XYZ file of C-alpha atoms in Angstrom:
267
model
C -33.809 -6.972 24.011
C -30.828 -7.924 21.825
C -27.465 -7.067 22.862
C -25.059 -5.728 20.500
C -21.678 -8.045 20.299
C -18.755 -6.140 19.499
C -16.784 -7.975 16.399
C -13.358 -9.179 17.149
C -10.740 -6.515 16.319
C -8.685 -7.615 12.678
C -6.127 -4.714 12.601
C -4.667 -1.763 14.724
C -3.020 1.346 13.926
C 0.140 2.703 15.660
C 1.134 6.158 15.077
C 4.446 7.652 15.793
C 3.971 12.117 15.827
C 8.014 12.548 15.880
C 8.742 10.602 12.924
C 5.015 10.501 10.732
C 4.640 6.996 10.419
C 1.632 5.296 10.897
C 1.942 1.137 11.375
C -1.137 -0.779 10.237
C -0.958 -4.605 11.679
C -2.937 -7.125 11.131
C -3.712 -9.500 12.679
C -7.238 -11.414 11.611
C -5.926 -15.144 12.814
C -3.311 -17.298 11.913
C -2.819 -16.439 8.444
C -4.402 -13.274 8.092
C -7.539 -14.662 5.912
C -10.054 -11.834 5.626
C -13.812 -11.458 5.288
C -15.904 -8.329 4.812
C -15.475 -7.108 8.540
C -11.640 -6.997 8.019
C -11.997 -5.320 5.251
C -14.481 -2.158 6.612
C -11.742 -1.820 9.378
C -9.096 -1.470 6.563
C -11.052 1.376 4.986
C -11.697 2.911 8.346
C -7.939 2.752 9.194
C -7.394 4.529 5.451
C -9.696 7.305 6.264
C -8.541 7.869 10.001
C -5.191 8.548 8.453
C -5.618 10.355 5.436
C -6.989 12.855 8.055
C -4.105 12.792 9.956
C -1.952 15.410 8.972
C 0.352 14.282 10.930
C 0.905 11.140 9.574
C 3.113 11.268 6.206
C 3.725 7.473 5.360
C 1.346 4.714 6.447
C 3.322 1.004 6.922
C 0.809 -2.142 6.130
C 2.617 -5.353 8.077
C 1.177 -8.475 9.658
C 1.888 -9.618 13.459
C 1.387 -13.374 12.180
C 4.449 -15.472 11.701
C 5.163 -16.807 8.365
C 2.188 -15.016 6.827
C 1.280 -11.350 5.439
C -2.334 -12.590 4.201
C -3.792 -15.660 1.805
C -6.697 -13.163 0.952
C -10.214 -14.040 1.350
C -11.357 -16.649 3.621
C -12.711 -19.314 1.628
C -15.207 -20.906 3.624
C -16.332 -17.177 4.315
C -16.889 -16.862 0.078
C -18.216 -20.597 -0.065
C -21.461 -19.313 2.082
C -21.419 -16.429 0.231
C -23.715 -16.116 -2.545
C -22.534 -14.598 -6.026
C -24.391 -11.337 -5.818
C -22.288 -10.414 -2.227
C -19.431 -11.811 -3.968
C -19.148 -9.264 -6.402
C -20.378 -6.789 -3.672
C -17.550 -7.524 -1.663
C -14.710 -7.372 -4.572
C -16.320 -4.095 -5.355
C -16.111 -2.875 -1.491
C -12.353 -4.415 -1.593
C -11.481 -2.789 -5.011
C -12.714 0.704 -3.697
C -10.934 0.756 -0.204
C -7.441 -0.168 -2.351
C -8.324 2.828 -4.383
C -8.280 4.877 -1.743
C -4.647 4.363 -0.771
C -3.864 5.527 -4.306
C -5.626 9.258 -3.573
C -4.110 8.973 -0.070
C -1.571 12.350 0.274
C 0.129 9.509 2.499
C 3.205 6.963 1.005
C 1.850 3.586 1.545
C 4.218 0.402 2.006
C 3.318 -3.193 2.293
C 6.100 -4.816 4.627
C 6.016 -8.495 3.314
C 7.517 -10.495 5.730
C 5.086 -13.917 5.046
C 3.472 -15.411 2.468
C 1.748 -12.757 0.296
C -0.739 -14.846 -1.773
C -4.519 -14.223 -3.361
C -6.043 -10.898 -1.783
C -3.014 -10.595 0.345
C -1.248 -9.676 -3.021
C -4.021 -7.835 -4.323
C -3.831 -5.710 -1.031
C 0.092 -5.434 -1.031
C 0.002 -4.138 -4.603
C -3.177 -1.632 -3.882
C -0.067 -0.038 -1.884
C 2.504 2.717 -3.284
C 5.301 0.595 -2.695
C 5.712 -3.342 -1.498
C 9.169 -4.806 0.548
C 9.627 -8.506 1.057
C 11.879 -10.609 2.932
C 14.174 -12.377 1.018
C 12.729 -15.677 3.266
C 9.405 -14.359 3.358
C 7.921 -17.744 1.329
C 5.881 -17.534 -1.756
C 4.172 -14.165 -3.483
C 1.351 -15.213 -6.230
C -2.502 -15.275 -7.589
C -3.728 -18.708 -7.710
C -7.689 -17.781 -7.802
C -7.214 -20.113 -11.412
C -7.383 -23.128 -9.012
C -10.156 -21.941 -7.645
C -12.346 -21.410 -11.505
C -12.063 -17.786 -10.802
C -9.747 -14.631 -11.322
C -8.422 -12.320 -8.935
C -11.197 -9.515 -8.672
C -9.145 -7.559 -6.086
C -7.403 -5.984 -8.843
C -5.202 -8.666 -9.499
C -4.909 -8.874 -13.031
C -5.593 -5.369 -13.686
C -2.998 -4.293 -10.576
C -0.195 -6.699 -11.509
C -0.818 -5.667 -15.230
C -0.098 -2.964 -14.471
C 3.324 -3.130 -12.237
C 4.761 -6.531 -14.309
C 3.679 -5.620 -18.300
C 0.839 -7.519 -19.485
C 2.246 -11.091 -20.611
C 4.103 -11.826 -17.176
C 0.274 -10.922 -15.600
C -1.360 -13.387 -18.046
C 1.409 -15.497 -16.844
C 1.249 -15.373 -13.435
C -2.879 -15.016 -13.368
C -3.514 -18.085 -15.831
C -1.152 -20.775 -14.114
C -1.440 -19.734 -10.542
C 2.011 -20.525 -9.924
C 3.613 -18.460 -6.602
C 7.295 -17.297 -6.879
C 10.114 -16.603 -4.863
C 10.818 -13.243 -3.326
C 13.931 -12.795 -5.298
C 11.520 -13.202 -8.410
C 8.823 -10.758 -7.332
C 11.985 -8.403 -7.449
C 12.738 -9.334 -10.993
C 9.644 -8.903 -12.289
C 9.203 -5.467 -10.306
C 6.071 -6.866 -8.790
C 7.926 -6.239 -5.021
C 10.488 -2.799 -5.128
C 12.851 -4.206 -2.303
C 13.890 -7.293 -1.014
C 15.971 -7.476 2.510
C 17.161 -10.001 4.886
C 14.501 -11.570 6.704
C 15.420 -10.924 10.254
C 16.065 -6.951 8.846
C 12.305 -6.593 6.708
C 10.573 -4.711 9.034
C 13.479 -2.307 10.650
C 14.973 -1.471 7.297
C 10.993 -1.032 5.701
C 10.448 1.093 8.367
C 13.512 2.931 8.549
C 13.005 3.644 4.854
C 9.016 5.132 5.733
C 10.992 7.527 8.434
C 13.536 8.418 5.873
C 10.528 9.302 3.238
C 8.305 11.139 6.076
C 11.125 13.278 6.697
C 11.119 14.822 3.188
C 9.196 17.814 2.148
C 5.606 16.376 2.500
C 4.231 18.832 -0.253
C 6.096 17.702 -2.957
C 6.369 13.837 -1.790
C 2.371 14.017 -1.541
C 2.385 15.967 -5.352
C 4.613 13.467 -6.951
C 3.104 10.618 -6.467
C -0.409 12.399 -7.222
C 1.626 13.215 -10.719
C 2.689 9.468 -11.327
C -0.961 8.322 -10.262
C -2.652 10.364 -12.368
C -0.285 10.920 -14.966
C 0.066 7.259 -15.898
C -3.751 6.299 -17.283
C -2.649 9.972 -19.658
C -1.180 9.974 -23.126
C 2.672 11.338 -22.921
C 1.853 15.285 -23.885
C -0.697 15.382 -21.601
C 0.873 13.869 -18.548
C 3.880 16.177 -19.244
C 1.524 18.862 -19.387
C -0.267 17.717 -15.812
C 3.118 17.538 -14.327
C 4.231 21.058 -14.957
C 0.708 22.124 -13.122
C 1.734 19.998 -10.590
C 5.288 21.442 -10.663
C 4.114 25.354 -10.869
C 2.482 24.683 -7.801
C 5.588 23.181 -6.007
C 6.804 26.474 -7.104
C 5.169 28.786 -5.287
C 4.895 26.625 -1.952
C 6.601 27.624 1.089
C 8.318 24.354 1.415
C 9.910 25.230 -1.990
C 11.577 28.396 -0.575
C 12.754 26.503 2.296
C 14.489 24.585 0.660
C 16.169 26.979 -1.607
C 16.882 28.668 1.355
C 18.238 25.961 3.417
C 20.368 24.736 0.527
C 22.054 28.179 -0.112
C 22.414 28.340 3.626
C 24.119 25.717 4.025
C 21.408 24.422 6.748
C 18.723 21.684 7.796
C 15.447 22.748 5.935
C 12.519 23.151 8.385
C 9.608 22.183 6.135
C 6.150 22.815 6.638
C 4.025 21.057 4.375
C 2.443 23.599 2.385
């Protein structure tokens, strides 16, 4: 009789009830190079707390010096053969897209090099900070004869215009933090030895907001952004008619008329 071996845990999840945030960590091996088990404990770790009311921002961060992930191990893709490739870049692509339909703010706290399907994962997040020593952020699957089928050259399209993607996608070349900022491909940049107390003091600072509408806006800009102008306008007011008539939208009429702390609820 076979005995079942339990595979080596790649991330863990710390949650925090008093102030909402959830801290993903990974920590695969030395520099956080995935394969396909990594990645069903990622999409396990999304589900577990999307159900979480509890939870209202959800911090991705690595526990290996000098690295946040190179993506994919290679040697794990070398063995692989081209129909579980694409498999697997579909499996990838679809627990990213999950973080997008999350109710949950999601940041990536960059505090290593951020490179291949590291990047891809970083920018499958809401929102991506980097330390301004964190070492290099870039897609060089070119140097490889391939592209990056995480959603790296539609992602990054998407964040950095289209002719900085081609850019970046067709020479492979990694840039600085300070860079990344430039070209809005990370939103913040701190000190190094501040990256993860300031990223996190900013998730506490967000998951103490009115939940309701912080979940609603960024379903707006989501969804809203693949729409024509009129019609995202159009989605928004839906969006905004039903801020309207939540409770956490008296409460904070209330509590601002009142001079007070609003007590929101989340509905």
């Amino acid at each position: 009789m076979s005995t079942a071996v339990e595979a080596k845990r790649t991330l863990t999840i710390q949650k925090n009830k008093e102030t909402g945030v959830a801290e993903v960590h990974l920590h695969i091996n030395k520099t956080n190079a995935y394969t396909l088990d990594f990645y069903k404990e990622l999409n396990a770790a999304i589900d577990d707390i999307r159900f979480d009311p509890d939870m209202k921002v959800a911090v991705l961060m690595s526990d290996m010096p000098k690295f946040f992930s190179v993506g994919a191990d290679i040697n794990f893709l070398k063995a692989a053969d081209p129909v579980f490739k694409t498999q697997f870049c579909l499996f990838c692509n679809e627990t990213l897209d999950k973080i997008a339909r999350s109710p949950q703010i999601w940041i990536a706290c960059l505090e290593g090099h951020t490179v291949g399907g590291g990047l891809e994962m970083a920018m499958g997040c809401d929102l991506r900070f980097m330390g301004d020593n964190a070492g290099k952020i870039g897609l060089p699957e070119v140097n490889l004869g391939v592209l990056a089928g995480t959603g790296g050259t539609q992602r990054m399209a998407r964040l950095v215009g289209h002719s900085k993607a081609i850019d970046l996608n067709i020479t492979g070349e990694s840039i600085s933090p300070q860079e990344a900022k430039e070209i809005r491909l990370v939103d913040r940049v701190f000190p190094q030895d501040e990256i993860r107390e300031k990223t996190l003091e900013y998730a506490k600072n967000v998951a103490s907001k009115a939940s309701y509408a912080v979940t609603n806006i960024k379903l707006s800009i989501m969804n809203g952004k693949e729409m024509p102008l009129n019609a995202a306008i159009r989605y928004e007011g839906e969006i905004q008619n039903l801020l309207f008539r939540s409770e956490d939208a008296k409460e904070g009429l209330a509590s601002f008329l009142e001079k007070r702390e609003p007590q929101w609820k989340g509905k």
